[in-house]
Amino acid sequence: MRVLENLEPKKVFQFFEDITQIPHGSYNEKAISDYCVKFAKDRGLEVEQDDLYDVIIKCPATPGYENVPGVILQGHLDMVNEKEDTCTIDMDKEGLQLEIVGDNVTAKGTTLGGDDGIAIAYALAIMDSDDIPHPSIEAVFTVSEETGMEGASHIDLSGLKNRRMLNMDSEDEGIFLTSCAGGGRVDSKLEIKRETKSGVAVHVDLKGFTGGHSGIQIILGGANANIMAGRVAAAVTEKTGAALIGMKGGSKDNAIPRASELDFIVPADQISDFRAAAEAEAEKIKDEFSVQDPSFNIVITEKGESSAEVLTAESLDSALSLLFALPNGVQAMSADVENMVETSLNLGVMGTEEKFVHYRYAVRSSVNSAKEFLIGRMKRIIEHEGAEYSFEGAYPAWEYRKDSKLRDDMVRIWTEMYGKTPIVQGIHAGVECGLFSDKLDGIDAVSFGPQMSGVHTPEETLSISSTKRVWDFILKVLAVKD
Ligand SMILES: [Zn+2]
């Protein structure tokens, strides 16, 4: 007996349950992709599958809707496979064990894949029906969204005719996303010179910063561990004869670093001055960031007499000047969307090698021209300091449309149905709509979905009543004729 058999909307939960029985973690999407292809073929619908297993299904308009602009129904095929330590399910090979708990569907011990299986289920249920009025549909199901949106970057959309897109990959009912950031990675590589110095080797750890995702937590204005380490390095080298061996912190450009470390050679008779200077700077940082980073602390460890290759005074000066000249954090807030960061950057990774100091930044903006200006500004600063600049991993922004008929229709319909105006938001991180808007000129898209919680964790839930409300809403949006 099927677990979700008695839930409404019946077809949506029927397809959703099918999907949960086909393993479909990122990079393991062939089976789920083939299932969608078979769905289309069984119903005589036009279907394409590309070499990464992205799928496009085309479903003609129902009678009376032939002249209404068509829609794109979009979601991603892959899910994040996470399970509890005690769970024995092999998520690469076995289906999930569904459960109904109150108003929620969950999977025992694993992620559920409501993100984004529900989008696929909605789209299949619509295309399967004989009695849902709709304009022409192009359903686009992408792979590997969770790992870096590889499917959306790879897929060929040149055959699509429709320009209104319902992206069903948001998990807060009543919130409509209408823009996202674009971005990329800026690297600066500064050549350094070294000289031999003897004294006491001292290691300094700056730890306990709050950190977070550079698209989401950057708005909180917390300290960046790498920049704070630079401040400590500047303080101790200005006030004592300490020389820097290296500084490093962070491992991902899109994570705000939580810790950073420094190594020095300090003249033996200046150890207490060194400590005093480092601790005084740390106190200032603590005061400045007492709200955002209450757990910050500094640990200074002496490692005995030693000699090492340290940065020359000139190289240290260039390294710190570059670090302090480059901007960091929130650069602009959105004027269109309340409380959303428009442009930001994060020094995610700092490192020192024998001949180089390098800084790596994640740059984001929901306005492409603002992003380009910021990157251009960084390039000038980096090259002015004599360092090497590079830019990689670009992904496009989904810019807010000042005029959006789709958004206006959806806000009106939701308000009429549920008596509450939905919240229109943007997100300061990348979503697939950015790649779609880059490929489809004039696209008008909104991202939304039913209520979920704990996505990407074994606690993931999908609300049954919300799934029904959002379904009824989608049908009303599809029925719009003018
Ligand atoms: Zn998703």
Short mmCIF file of C-alpha atoms and ligand atoms in Angstrom, two decimals:
data_model
loop_
_atom_site.label_atom_id
_atom_site.label_comp_id
_atom_site.label_asym_id
_atom_site.label_seq_id
_atom_site.Cartn_x
_atom_site.Cartn_y
_atom_site.Cartn_z
CA MET A 1 0.00 0.00 0.00
CA ARG A 2 1.24 3.43 -0.90
CA VAL A 3 1.94 5.73 2.01
CA LEU A 4 0.63 8.92 0.44
CA GLU A 5 -2.36 7.28 -1.28
CA ASN A 6 -5.05 9.16 0.59
CA LEU A 7 -3.48 12.60 0.46
CA GLU A 8 -4.82 15.47 -1.64
CA PRO A 9 -4.05 16.58 -4.30
CA LYS A 10 -4.06 12.90 -5.21
CA LYS A 11 -2.06 12.99 -8.43
CA VAL A 12 0.57 15.31 -7.04
CA PHE A 13 1.26 13.00 -4.12
CA GLN A 14 1.12 9.96 -6.38
CA PHE A 15 3.88 11.34 -8.61
CA PHE A 16 5.75 12.61 -5.58
CA GLU A 17 5.73 9.16 -4.00
CA ASP A 18 6.96 7.61 -7.27
CA ILE A 19 9.82 10.09 -7.30
CA THR A 20 10.84 9.28 -3.72
CA GLN A 21 11.14 5.61 -4.72
CA ILE A 22 13.70 6.38 -7.43
CA PRO A 23 17.12 7.27 -5.97
CA HIS A 24 18.01 10.70 -7.34
CA GLY A 25 20.84 12.37 -5.47
CA SER A 26 22.91 14.87 -7.46
CA TYR A 27 24.91 13.18 -10.28
CA ASN A 28 22.63 10.13 -10.00
CA GLU A 29 19.75 11.51 -12.04
CA LYS A 30 19.58 9.11 -15.01
CA ALA A 31 16.78 6.98 -13.54
CA ILE A 32 14.58 9.90 -12.51
CA SER A 33 15.27 11.58 -15.84
CA ASP A 34 14.30 8.41 -17.73
CA TYR A 35 11.13 8.19 -15.62
CA CYS A 36 10.16 11.69 -16.83
CA VAL A 37 10.98 10.79 -20.44
CA LYS A 38 8.81 7.67 -20.19
CA PHE A 39 6.02 9.74 -18.65
CA ALA A 40 6.09 12.01 -21.71
CA LYS A 41 6.34 9.21 -24.28
CA ASP A 42 3.48 7.27 -22.67
CA ARG A 43 1.30 10.34 -23.15
CA GLY A 44 2.49 11.24 -26.64
CA LEU A 45 4.19 14.44 -25.47
CA GLU A 46 7.26 15.87 -27.16
CA VAL A 47 10.33 15.29 -24.99
CA GLU A 48 14.08 15.94 -25.11
CA GLN A 49 16.78 14.59 -22.82
CA ASP A 50 20.33 15.92 -23.06
CA ASP A 51 23.63 14.24 -22.25
CA LEU A 52 23.55 15.39 -18.60
CA TYR A 53 19.94 14.06 -18.32
CA ASP A 54 18.22 17.43 -18.25
CA VAL A 55 14.66 16.99 -19.56
CA ILE A 56 12.31 19.25 -21.52
CA ILE A 57 8.69 18.14 -22.02
CA LYS A 58 6.29 20.10 -24.21
CA CYS A 59 2.57 19.90 -23.61
CA PRO A 60 0.13 21.74 -25.92
CA ALA A 61 -2.46 24.26 -24.73
CA THR A 62 -5.90 22.99 -23.79
CA PRO A 63 -8.88 24.16 -25.90
CA GLY A 64 -9.42 27.90 -25.60
CA TYR A 65 -5.82 28.56 -24.47
CA GLU A 66 -4.11 28.27 -27.84
CA ASN A 67 -3.54 32.02 -28.02
CA VAL A 68 -2.60 32.61 -24.38
CA PRO A 69 1.17 33.07 -23.80
CA GLY A 70 2.62 29.76 -22.65
CA VAL A 71 4.44 28.96 -19.42
CA ILE A 72 7.61 27.22 -18.44
CA LEU A 73 7.24 24.94 -15.40
CA GLN A 74 10.65 24.51 -13.85
CA GLY A 75 12.29 22.52 -11.11
CA HIS A 76 15.38 20.43 -10.53
CA LEU A 77 15.59 16.65 -10.67
CA ASP A 78 18.32 16.13 -8.08
CA MET A 79 18.09 16.10 -4.31
CA VAL A 80 20.61 16.36 -1.50
CA ASN A 81 21.23 12.89 -0.02
CA GLU A 82 21.66 13.22 3.73
CA LYS A 83 20.84 10.64 6.37
CA GLU A 84 21.08 10.06 10.08
CA ASP A 85 24.14 8.11 11.26
CA THR A 86 21.95 5.19 12.31
CA CYS A 87 20.04 4.99 9.01
CA THR A 88 20.87 1.92 6.91
CA ILE A 89 19.19 3.00 3.65
CA ASP A 90 21.57 3.14 0.68
CA MET A 91 20.34 6.36 -0.89
CA ASP A 92 22.18 5.66 -4.12
CA LYS A 93 20.19 2.46 -4.65
CA GLU A 94 17.08 2.37 -2.47
CA GLY A 95 13.86 4.34 -2.26
CA LEU A 96 12.94 6.39 0.80
CA GLN A 97 10.67 5.31 3.66
CA LEU A 98 7.89 7.84 3.68
CA GLU A 99 5.90 8.77 6.73
CA ILE A 100 3.02 11.09 7.47
CA VAL A 101 3.47 13.02 10.68
CA GLY A 102 0.59 15.40 11.36
CA ASP A 103 0.42 17.81 8.43
CA ASN A 104 3.82 16.78 7.11
CA VAL A 105 5.34 14.22 4.80
CA THR A 106 8.83 13.12 5.88
CA ALA A 107 11.25 10.31 5.12
CA LYS A 108 12.48 8.09 7.96
CA GLY A 109 16.15 8.84 8.67
CA THR A 110 16.85 10.65 5.39
CA THR A 111 16.21 13.81 3.43
CA LEU A 112 12.83 13.68 1.69
CA GLY A 113 13.67 15.43 -1.57
CA GLY A 114 10.62 17.70 -1.35
CA ASP A 115 13.35 20.04 -2.61
CA ASP A 116 12.73 19.73 -5.45
CA GLY A 117 10.66 16.59 -6.12
CA ILE A 118 7.48 18.53 -5.46
CA ALA A 119 8.16 20.73 -8.51
CA ILE A 120 8.44 17.65 -10.73
CA ALA A 121 5.30 16.16 -9.17
CA TYR A 122 3.30 19.35 -9.74
CA ALA A 123 4.42 19.59 -13.36
CA LEU A 124 3.71 15.92 -14.13
CA ALA A 125 0.31 16.10 -12.45
CA ILE A 126 -0.66 19.09 -14.59
CA MET A 127 0.53 17.50 -17.83
CA ASP A 128 -1.15 14.19 -16.91
CA SER A 129 -4.58 15.69 -16.39
CA ASP A 130 -7.40 16.04 -18.94
CA ASP A 131 -9.36 18.63 -17.07
CA ILE A 132 -6.90 21.36 -16.05
CA PRO A 133 -7.11 24.36 -18.40
CA HIS A 134 -3.66 25.68 -19.30
CA PRO A 135 -1.73 27.43 -22.07
CA SER A 136 1.13 25.65 -23.79
CA ILE A 137 3.56 24.20 -21.25
CA GLU A 138 7.27 23.69 -21.51
CA ALA A 139 8.42 21.72 -18.46
CA VAL A 140 12.14 22.04 -17.84
CA PHE A 141 13.74 19.69 -15.32
CA THR A 142 17.42 20.28 -14.60
CA VAL A 143 20.10 18.14 -12.99
CA SER A 144 22.76 18.90 -10.38
CA GLU A 145 21.21 22.12 -9.11
CA GLU A 146 22.39 21.35 -5.60
CA THR A 147 26.03 20.94 -6.59
CA GLY A 148 26.44 24.05 -8.71
CA MET A 149 23.54 24.34 -11.14
CA GLU A 150 25.40 22.36 -13.79
CA GLY A 151 22.19 21.28 -15.51
CA ALA A 152 20.85 24.82 -15.82
CA SER A 153 24.19 26.06 -17.14
CA HIS A 154 24.48 23.24 -19.65
CA ILE A 155 20.93 22.92 -20.96
CA ASP A 156 20.07 24.25 -24.42
CA LEU A 157 16.96 26.40 -24.11
CA SER A 158 17.04 27.79 -27.64
CA GLY A 159 14.02 25.69 -28.60
CA LEU A 160 11.78 27.21 -25.91
CA LYS A 161 8.99 29.51 -27.05
CA ASN A 162 7.50 30.51 -23.72
CA ARG A 163 8.78 33.39 -21.59
CA ARG A 164 6.67 33.18 -18.42
CA MET A 165 8.34 30.87 -15.95
CA LEU A 166 7.11 29.30 -12.73
CA ASN A 167 10.22 28.11 -10.88
CA MET A 168 8.99 25.85 -8.08
CA ASP A 169 12.13 25.65 -6.00
CA SER A 170 11.37 27.89 -3.02
CA GLU A 171 10.31 26.48 0.31
CA ASP A 172 8.42 29.24 2.08
CA GLU A 173 4.73 29.40 1.28
CA GLY A 174 3.59 32.94 0.57
CA ILE A 175 7.02 34.22 -0.39
CA PHE A 176 7.69 34.90 -4.06
CA LEU A 177 11.29 35.29 -5.19
CA THR A 178 11.78 37.63 -8.09
CA SER A 179 15.52 38.27 -8.25
CA CYS A 180 18.82 36.70 -7.32
CA ALA A 181 22.43 37.65 -7.27
CA GLY A 182 24.97 36.89 -9.93
CA GLY A 183 28.62 36.67 -9.16
CA GLY A 184 31.94 35.00 -9.46
CA ARG A 185 35.36 34.74 -7.86
CA VAL A 186 38.08 37.36 -7.86
CA ASP A 187 41.61 36.21 -7.08
CA SER A 188 44.57 38.37 -6.33
CA LYS A 189 48.05 36.95 -6.22
CA LEU A 190 50.83 39.14 -4.87
CA GLU A 191 54.44 38.18 -5.35
CA ILE A 192 56.48 38.51 -2.15
CA LYS A 193 60.16 38.54 -1.23
CA ARG A 194 61.54 36.79 1.81
CA GLU A 195 64.60 37.09 4.05
CA THR A 196 65.94 34.96 6.87
CA LYS A 197 65.22 36.02 10.43
CA SER A 198 65.89 34.45 13.81
CA GLY A 199 63.97 34.85 17.03
CA VAL A 200 61.02 33.21 18.76
CA ALA A 201 58.48 31.56 16.49
CA VAL A 202 54.99 32.64 17.51
CA HIS A 203 51.70 31.27 16.22
CA VAL A 204 48.53 33.36 16.55
CA ASP A 205 45.03 31.93 16.16
CA LEU A 206 41.99 34.15 15.72
CA LYS A 207 38.97 31.94 16.33
CA GLY A 208 35.27 31.88 17.11
CA PHE A 209 33.98 34.30 14.51
CA THR A 210 30.36 33.67 13.53
CA GLY A 211 31.02 33.29 9.79
CA GLY A 212 28.24 31.90 7.60
CA HIS A 213 27.19 31.75 3.95
CA SER A 214 28.47 34.78 2.10
CA GLY A 215 25.16 35.24 0.28
CA ILE A 216 22.97 34.97 3.34
CA GLN A 217 24.87 36.06 6.45
CA ILE A 218 26.86 38.90 4.84
CA ILE A 219 23.99 41.24 5.74
CA LEU A 220 24.73 40.71 9.44
CA GLY A 221 27.97 42.68 9.15
CA GLY A 222 30.10 40.27 11.15
CA ALA A 223 33.87 40.34 11.16
CA ASN A 224 35.88 38.61 8.45
CA ALA A 225 38.53 36.51 10.24
CA ASN A 226 41.06 37.06 7.45
CA ILE A 227 40.82 40.83 7.57
CA MET A 228 40.97 40.78 11.38
CA ALA A 229 44.12 38.67 11.13
CA GLY A 230 45.55 41.36 8.84
CA ARG A 231 44.77 43.96 11.49
CA VAL A 232 46.61 41.97 14.14
CA ALA A 233 49.56 41.47 11.78
CA ALA A 234 49.70 45.20 11.11
CA ALA A 235 49.51 46.08 14.82
CA VAL A 236 52.29 43.75 15.96
CA THR A 237 54.66 44.56 13.09
CA GLU A 238 54.15 48.31 13.55
CA LYS A 239 54.76 48.19 17.31
CA THR A 240 57.49 45.54 17.54
CA GLY A 241 60.25 44.05 15.43
CA ALA A 242 58.08 41.01 14.65
CA ALA A 243 58.27 39.69 11.08
CA LEU A 244 55.51 37.76 9.31
CA ILE A 245 56.05 34.22 8.00
CA GLY A 246 52.52 33.78 6.71
CA MET A 247 48.82 34.28 7.20
CA LYS A 248 45.96 32.04 6.18
CA GLY A 249 42.28 31.43 6.76
CA GLY A 250 39.10 30.13 5.14
CA SER A 251 38.63 27.32 2.65
CA LYS A 252 35.75 28.44 0.41
CA ASP A 253 35.26 31.77 -1.28
CA ASN A 254 31.53 31.74 -0.50
CA ALA A 255 31.87 31.09 3.24
CA ILE A 256 32.65 33.93 5.60
CA PRO A 257 35.82 32.68 7.35
CA ARG A 258 35.41 31.84 11.03
CA ALA A 259 39.09 31.52 11.89
CA SER A 260 42.43 32.69 10.62
CA GLU A 261 46.04 32.14 11.67
CA LEU A 262 49.34 34.00 11.60
CA ASP A 263 52.97 32.96 12.07
CA PHE A 264 55.76 35.31 13.12
CA ILE A 265 59.36 35.49 14.14
CA VAL A 266 59.59 37.80 17.15
CA PRO A 267 62.80 39.15 18.75
CA ALA A 268 63.17 37.31 22.10
CA ASP A 269 63.22 40.52 24.15
CA GLN A 270 59.97 41.78 22.56
CA ILE A 271 57.65 38.86 23.28
CA SER A 272 55.70 40.71 25.94
CA ASP A 273 55.35 43.79 23.72
CA PHE A 274 54.17 41.50 20.92
CA ARG A 275 51.55 39.93 23.16
CA ALA A 276 50.41 43.33 24.39
CA ALA A 277 50.06 44.68 20.84
CA ALA A 278 48.19 41.59 19.59
CA GLU A 279 45.87 41.54 22.58
CA ALA A 280 45.16 45.26 22.37
CA GLU A 281 44.12 44.91 18.73
CA ALA A 282 42.02 41.85 19.60
CA GLU A 283 40.26 43.88 22.31
CA LYS A 284 39.34 46.54 19.75
CA ILE A 285 37.96 43.87 17.42
CA LYS A 286 36.00 42.34 20.30
CA ASP A 287 34.44 45.70 21.11
CA GLU A 288 33.61 46.52 17.52
CA PHE A 289 32.00 43.13 16.87
CA SER A 290 30.64 42.30 20.33
CA VAL A 291 27.14 41.82 18.91
CA GLN A 292 27.95 39.94 15.68
CA ASP A 293 30.91 37.88 16.92
CA PRO A 294 30.55 37.37 20.67
CA SER A 295 32.70 34.21 20.67
CA PHE A 296 35.79 35.69 19.04
CA ASN A 297 39.04 34.99 20.88
CA ILE A 298 42.76 35.14 20.20
CA VAL A 299 45.30 32.50 21.21
CA ILE A 300 49.04 33.28 21.11
CA THR A 301 51.43 30.34 21.25
CA GLU A 302 55.22 30.59 21.55
CA LYS A 303 57.01 27.80 19.73
CA GLY A 304 60.60 28.34 20.79
CA GLU A 305 63.73 29.82 19.23
CA SER A 306 63.85 29.38 15.50
CA SER A 307 64.89 30.95 12.25
CA ALA A 308 62.60 31.24 9.23
CA GLU A 309 62.10 32.91 5.87
CA VAL A 310 59.92 35.93 6.64
CA LEU A 311 58.33 38.53 4.34
CA THR A 312 60.56 41.54 3.77
CA ALA A 313 59.23 44.79 5.24
CA GLU A 314 58.33 45.94 1.73
CA SER A 315 56.42 42.74 0.89
CA LEU A 316 54.56 42.85 4.18
CA ASP A 317 53.61 46.43 3.46
CA SER A 318 52.24 45.52 0.00
CA ALA A 319 50.37 42.50 1.34
CA LEU A 320 48.64 44.52 4.06
CA SER A 321 48.00 47.55 1.84
CA LEU A 322 46.29 45.33 -0.71
CA LEU A 323 44.26 43.57 1.99
CA PHE A 324 43.08 46.84 3.50
CA ALA A 325 42.49 48.63 0.20
CA LEU A 326 40.21 45.95 -1.23
CA PRO A 327 36.58 46.38 -0.18
CA ASN A 328 34.76 43.68 1.76
CA GLY A 329 31.23 43.00 2.98
CA VAL A 330 27.99 44.70 1.95
CA GLN A 331 28.54 47.38 -0.71
CA ALA A 332 24.93 48.31 -1.48
CA MET A 333 21.43 47.42 -0.35
CA SER A 334 18.66 46.89 -2.91
CA ALA A 335 16.42 49.84 -3.64
CA ASP A 336 13.77 47.56 -5.18
CA VAL A 337 13.55 44.84 -2.55
CA GLU A 338 13.46 45.70 1.14
CA ASN A 339 16.22 44.34 3.40
CA MET A 340 18.07 42.65 0.60
CA VAL A 341 21.75 43.09 -0.11
CA GLU A 342 22.27 44.18 -3.70
CA THR A 343 26.06 44.01 -3.96
CA SER A 344 28.61 42.39 -1.67
CA LEU A 345 31.91 40.61 -1.58
CA ASN A 346 33.59 38.25 0.85
CA LEU A 347 37.28 37.55 1.36
CA GLY A 348 36.71 33.83 1.77
CA VAL A 349 40.24 32.50 1.38
CA MET A 350 43.59 34.00 2.32
CA GLY A 351 46.82 32.09 1.96
CA THR A 352 50.59 32.49 1.93
CA GLU A 353 52.97 30.41 -0.12
CA GLU A 354 56.70 30.70 -0.44
CA LYS A 355 56.52 33.32 -3.17
CA PHE A 356 52.95 34.59 -3.02
CA VAL A 357 50.23 35.92 -0.79
CA HIS A 358 46.76 35.39 -2.25
CA TYR A 359 43.29 36.62 -1.48
CA ARG A 360 40.16 35.08 -2.96
CA TYR A 361 36.79 36.85 -2.94
CA ALA A 362 33.23 35.79 -3.74
CA VAL A 363 31.57 38.76 -5.43
CA ARG A 364 27.78 38.99 -5.73
CA SER A 365 25.23 41.42 -7.04
CA SER A 366 21.65 41.27 -8.23
CA VAL A 367 22.52 44.07 -10.67
CA ASN A 368 24.94 42.92 -13.35
CA SER A 369 26.38 46.39 -14.01
CA ALA A 370 27.04 46.96 -10.29
CA LYS A 371 28.88 43.63 -10.17
CA GLU A 372 30.96 44.57 -13.20
CA PHE A 373 31.86 47.93 -11.65
CA LEU A 374 32.91 46.31 -8.36
CA ILE A 375 35.05 43.75 -10.18
CA GLY A 376 36.63 46.50 -12.27
CA ARG A 377 37.39 48.46 -9.14
CA MET A 378 39.05 45.44 -7.53
CA LYS A 379 41.11 44.85 -10.66
CA ARG A 380 42.46 48.42 -10.50
CA ILE A 381 43.33 48.11 -6.79
CA ILE A 382 44.97 44.71 -7.26
CA GLU A 383 47.04 45.80 -10.24
CA HIS A 384 47.91 49.11 -8.61
CA GLU A 385 49.50 47.11 -5.79
CA GLY A 386 51.46 45.12 -8.37
CA ALA A 387 49.49 41.88 -7.88
CA GLU A 388 47.95 39.57 -10.43
CA TYR A 389 44.18 39.73 -10.94
CA SER A 390 41.88 36.95 -12.18
CA PHE A 391 38.13 36.39 -12.38
CA GLU A 392 36.47 32.97 -12.63
CA GLY A 393 33.26 31.02 -12.07
CA ALA A 394 30.90 33.72 -13.33
CA TYR A 395 27.19 33.14 -12.93
CA PRO A 396 24.54 35.63 -14.05
CA ALA A 397 22.14 37.61 -11.90
CA TRP A 398 18.40 37.34 -12.18
CA GLU A 399 17.56 41.01 -12.20
CA TYR A 400 14.39 42.35 -10.66
CA ARG A 401 11.86 43.27 -13.37
CA LYS A 402 10.21 46.57 -12.67
CA ASP A 403 7.31 45.46 -14.87
CA SER A 404 6.24 41.87 -14.43
CA LYS A 405 2.78 40.81 -15.47
CA LEU A 406 3.39 37.34 -14.06
CA ARG A 407 4.40 38.70 -10.64
CA ASP A 408 1.41 41.06 -10.60
CA ASP A 409 -0.98 38.24 -11.58
CA MET A 410 0.47 35.90 -8.97
CA VAL A 411 0.33 38.47 -6.18
CA ARG A 412 -3.28 39.35 -7.07
CA ILE A 413 -4.40 35.70 -7.30
CA TRP A 414 -2.69 34.67 -4.07
CA THR A 415 -4.21 37.64 -2.22
CA GLU A 416 -7.68 36.86 -3.60
CA MET A 417 -7.42 33.19 -2.67
CA TYR A 418 -5.85 33.42 0.74
CA GLY A 419 -6.60 36.95 1.94
CA LYS A 420 -2.96 37.76 2.53
CA THR A 421 -0.55 39.64 0.31
CA PRO A 422 2.45 37.45 -0.47
CA ILE A 423 5.92 38.75 0.29
CA VAL A 424 7.93 39.56 -2.82
CA GLN A 425 11.62 39.00 -2.14
CA GLY A 426 14.97 38.66 -3.74
CA ILE A 427 17.80 36.44 -2.65
CA HIS A 428 21.46 37.44 -2.43
CA ALA A 429 22.62 34.07 -3.70
CA GLY A 430 22.50 32.24 -7.01
CA VAL A 431 19.39 30.34 -8.15
CA GLU A 432 18.62 28.66 -11.46
CA CYS A 433 16.45 31.57 -12.58
CA GLY A 434 19.67 33.55 -13.07
CA LEU A 435 20.90 31.09 -15.68
CA PHE A 436 17.47 30.94 -17.31
CA SER A 437 17.24 34.73 -17.51
CA ASP A 438 20.67 34.81 -19.09
CA LYS A 439 19.59 32.34 -21.79
CA LEU A 440 15.99 33.47 -22.42
CA ASP A 441 15.63 37.08 -23.45
CA GLY A 442 12.62 38.78 -21.93
CA ILE A 443 11.85 36.02 -19.44
CA ASP A 444 9.34 36.87 -16.72
CA ALA A 445 9.86 34.47 -13.81
CA VAL A 446 8.75 33.95 -10.23
CA SER A 447 10.11 31.34 -7.85
CA PHE A 448 7.80 29.92 -5.18
CA GLY A 449 6.71 26.64 -3.62
CA PRO A 450 4.92 24.93 -0.76
CA GLN A 451 6.13 25.08 2.83
CA MET A 452 9.06 22.85 3.69
CA SER A 453 11.43 22.84 6.60
CA GLY A 454 14.84 21.33 7.28
CA VAL A 455 15.70 20.96 3.60
CA HIS A 456 19.08 19.30 2.98
CA THR A 457 18.82 17.57 6.40
CA PRO A 458 17.18 14.30 7.54
CA GLU A 459 14.59 16.48 9.28
CA GLU A 460 13.21 17.70 5.95
CA THR A 461 9.41 17.98 5.90
CA LEU A 462 6.84 18.92 3.29
CA SER A 463 3.54 20.38 4.47
CA ILE A 464 0.53 18.54 3.06
CA SER A 465 -1.95 21.40 3.45
CA SER A 466 0.53 23.84 1.92
CA THR A 467 1.10 21.50 -1.03
CA LYS A 468 -2.65 21.62 -1.63
CA ARG A 469 -2.88 25.42 -1.29
CA VAL A 470 0.01 25.98 -3.67
CA TRP A 471 -1.46 23.46 -6.13
CA ASP A 472 -4.84 25.27 -6.17
CA PHE A 473 -2.91 28.49 -6.68
CA ILE A 474 -0.89 27.14 -9.62
CA LEU A 475 -4.11 26.03 -11.32
CA LYS A 476 -5.53 29.55 -10.99
CA VAL A 477 -2.32 31.06 -12.39
CA LEU A 478 -2.45 28.65 -15.36
CA ALA A 479 -6.08 29.60 -15.98
CA VAL A 480 -5.28 33.31 -16.48
CA LYS A 481 -6.37 34.24 -19.99
CA ASP A 482 -5.73 37.94 -20.55
ZN ZN B 1 16.16 23.13 -4.59
#
